């Protein structure tokens, strides 16, 4: 009996030590900000109980990117690759236009602008401490309690940190290069565990953007690993509504290319995002 | 008695294992190329679809001829017999503004990387999901003449593929997932990007067949 009690106490001590350690890398100021955010998030999660998610994010044509080189140089060129944090909730607006069929104004577009504090510059002409505006196509319709999104990426929340590939729209405003191909979570231990499912060979071969019969076997290996990885991770961690919009091979290459270290960081709004995804998953399907 | 009970327990466990295996197999999502389509109803006659091209969607790249070519070979007509989908007319709205049609194509100044898009509305006129019942829809094409490619022929090929792709969405086709077949419904913006084809391919036809 004594042994059981001692073992139990030991496990408890270890668990507490692990929890304490995970907070250790945050500064006091970051910790306070995070605690304040927690209160906001609780309120926002409650507000989302009644919310519906609608959008055209499965019905658009955009360029797909498969390599870092493509992202930086092809099609819409990337002007900035940065790591940073949203310093406030994004401002969103809906665009209406008269529709003859319904004989009333209907929503035709949605715009969100989020102020993003750059913490690290990986590519392009910017410096840590700069604030840029990031544009995404979504907005909240408060009349009907809906989130309307034309973008595959989840909303921009205060306190959330991301790796961004950004293309300039002028006036210090940027859109995400390739939508969900251009925004990635900071690699933490949980994400790293999922990434470890992929072999180097399978990741490499998937960069080839063509039908190559010889690579079929490795492609199939990549697809299997991809399906395994998707089972182990929540889409809210990846920042997309639909986990199939996340390119693990490209993510692995980005981490490698820019030598981005694993961080002890979890986005504070992940719980709200998970809630949004669960609403999206269960409605109208 | 005890032996009998043990036998029953073993049998029960075996049955449980088989049952769980079957359930897990059924629960594995289908990634096959033939299932890339959405549910929900459409508001138009899919074998008599009339597409109106608004003046805002016509420019030096997005010509009326580029749109009207969708009724010819390489488009969505004549894929099956009898036809499962058929575009009966493409109407030049600046010339015939009051013509009856089911869906309009309009030009749009997208802020950020989008080439074309379909928006669907429910019966109340609210934007709705791809999987829902649709009461109205509009196709939007990027109205920039410079984004479609570096040469005239590239621009035509890419713009046409995006238009055919959006009409594919109108027929409730989704982007293929985990599928490397050439298809006009592949996510890629430009022809060749992510195996996106210039015209409607067998994979697209199979999905129409599976959906309708």
Short mmCIF file of C-alpha atoms in Angstrom, two decimals, chain A residues 52-66 75-76 95 97 99-102 104 106-109 135 137 144 146 148 150 152 169 175 206 209-211 216 219 223 226-227 244 280 283-285, chain B residues 29 31 38 108 110-132 134-136 140 147 162 165-166 169 175 177-178 180-182 187-190 192-196:
data_model
loop_
_atom_site.label_atom_id
_atom_site.label_comp_id
_atom_site.label_asym_id
_atom_site.label_seq_id
_atom_site.Cartn_x
_atom_site.Cartn_y
_atom_site.Cartn_z
CA UNK A 52 -23.32 29.49 -37.70
CA UNK A 53 -20.35 29.31 -40.03
CA UNK A 54 -20.96 29.88 -43.71
CA UNK A 55 -18.68 30.51 -46.60
CA UNK A 56 -17.37 29.84 -50.02
CA UNK A 57 -13.97 28.63 -48.91
CA UNK A 58 -14.45 25.34 -50.72
CA UNK A 59 -15.60 27.00 -53.91
CA UNK A 60 -12.77 29.19 -55.10
CA UNK A 61 -9.74 28.94 -57.39
CA UNK A 62 -6.36 29.95 -56.11
CA UNK A 63 -2.77 29.01 -56.79
CA UNK A 64 -1.47 26.04 -54.75
CA UNK A 65 2.11 26.09 -53.52
CA UNK A 66 4.29 23.03 -52.98
CA UNK A 75 2.79 33.51 -59.04
CA UNK A 76 1.99 35.97 -56.24
CA UNK A 95 -19.91 44.06 -48.23
CA UNK A 97 -24.96 44.58 -53.00
CA UNK A 99 -29.65 41.34 -55.68
CA UNK A 100 -32.49 41.30 -58.22
CA UNK A 101 -33.55 37.71 -57.43
CA UNK A 102 -34.04 38.34 -53.71
CA UNK A 104 -32.81 43.08 -51.40
CA UNK A 106 -27.20 40.47 -49.96
CA UNK A 107 -23.66 39.80 -48.74
CA UNK A 108 -21.18 39.71 -51.62
CA UNK A 109 -17.85 39.82 -49.78
CA UNK A 135 -6.08 41.11 -44.75
CA UNK A 137 -11.70 37.48 -46.40
CA UNK A 144 -27.74 36.56 -37.96
CA UNK A 146 -22.85 34.12 -38.38
CA UNK A 148 -18.98 34.33 -43.08
CA UNK A 150 -14.29 33.14 -48.06
CA UNK A 152 -9.65 28.64 -45.78
CA UNK A 169 -1.39 45.11 -51.16
CA UNK A 175 -2.70 39.26 -47.84
CA UNK A 206 5.60 15.32 -52.51
CA UNK A 209 4.13 19.13 -58.69
CA UNK A 210 3.39 16.65 -61.44
CA UNK A 211 2.21 13.12 -62.04
CA UNK A 216 3.69 6.67 -56.98
CA UNK A 219 3.35 9.38 -52.87
CA UNK A 223 -0.69 9.96 -48.31
CA UNK A 226 -0.81 12.34 -44.06
CA UNK A 227 -3.97 10.46 -43.09
CA UNK A 244 -7.19 18.71 -45.68
CA UNK A 280 -18.82 23.96 -39.07
CA UNK A 283 -24.07 21.92 -39.59
CA UNK A 284 -25.63 21.50 -43.01
CA UNK A 285 -23.57 18.42 -43.80
CA UNK B 29 -12.78 8.47 -44.70
CA UNK B 31 -10.11 9.56 -50.16
CA UNK B 38 -21.33 17.87 -52.23
CA UNK B 108 -14.67 40.98 -59.25
CA UNK B 110 -10.51 40.18 -55.39
CA UNK B 111 -8.29 41.43 -52.59
CA UNK B 112 -5.75 38.66 -52.34
CA UNK B 113 -4.86 35.82 -54.64
CA UNK B 114 -8.27 34.51 -55.72
CA UNK B 115 -8.85 33.84 -59.44
CA UNK B 116 -12.48 32.80 -59.41
CA UNK B 117 -15.20 31.87 -56.97
CA UNK B 118 -18.76 30.63 -56.65
CA UNK B 119 -21.04 32.05 -53.97
CA UNK B 120 -24.27 30.24 -53.16
CA UNK B 121 -27.29 31.67 -51.31
CA UNK B 122 -30.07 29.98 -49.37
CA UNK B 123 -33.79 30.76 -49.78
CA UNK B 124 -33.46 33.82 -47.49
CA UNK B 125 -30.66 35.32 -49.59
CA UNK B 126 -27.96 34.48 -47.05
CA UNK B 127 -24.54 33.17 -48.07
CA UNK B 128 -24.56 29.43 -47.53
CA UNK B 129 -22.25 26.42 -47.46
CA UNK B 130 -21.28 24.27 -50.48
CA UNK B 131 -23.12 21.34 -48.86
CA UNK B 132 -26.41 23.18 -48.27
CA UNK B 134 -28.97 26.47 -52.87
CA UNK B 135 -31.60 28.96 -54.05
CA UNK B 136 -29.31 31.22 -56.06
CA UNK B 140 -17.13 35.71 -59.88
CA UNK B 147 -2.90 38.02 -63.29
CA UNK B 162 -10.96 28.70 -63.86
CA UNK B 165 -13.83 24.94 -62.61
CA UNK B 166 -16.37 27.35 -61.11
CA UNK B 169 -18.74 23.85 -58.40
CA UNK B 175 -12.01 19.85 -54.98
CA UNK B 177 -8.70 15.43 -51.82
CA UNK B 178 -5.61 13.21 -51.71
CA UNK B 180 -3.44 13.22 -58.14
CA UNK B 181 -5.66 12.69 -61.19
CA UNK B 182 -5.67 15.43 -63.77
CA UNK B 187 -7.60 23.18 -56.42
CA UNK B 188 -4.73 24.70 -58.41
CA UNK B 189 -5.35 28.15 -59.81
CA UNK B 190 -3.47 27.79 -63.08
CA UNK B 192 -0.64 22.45 -64.48
CA UNK B 193 -0.63 23.73 -60.89
CA UNK B 194 -1.59 20.80 -58.62
CA UNK B 195 -2.57 18.74 -61.71
CA UNK B 196 -5.26 21.15 -62.76
#
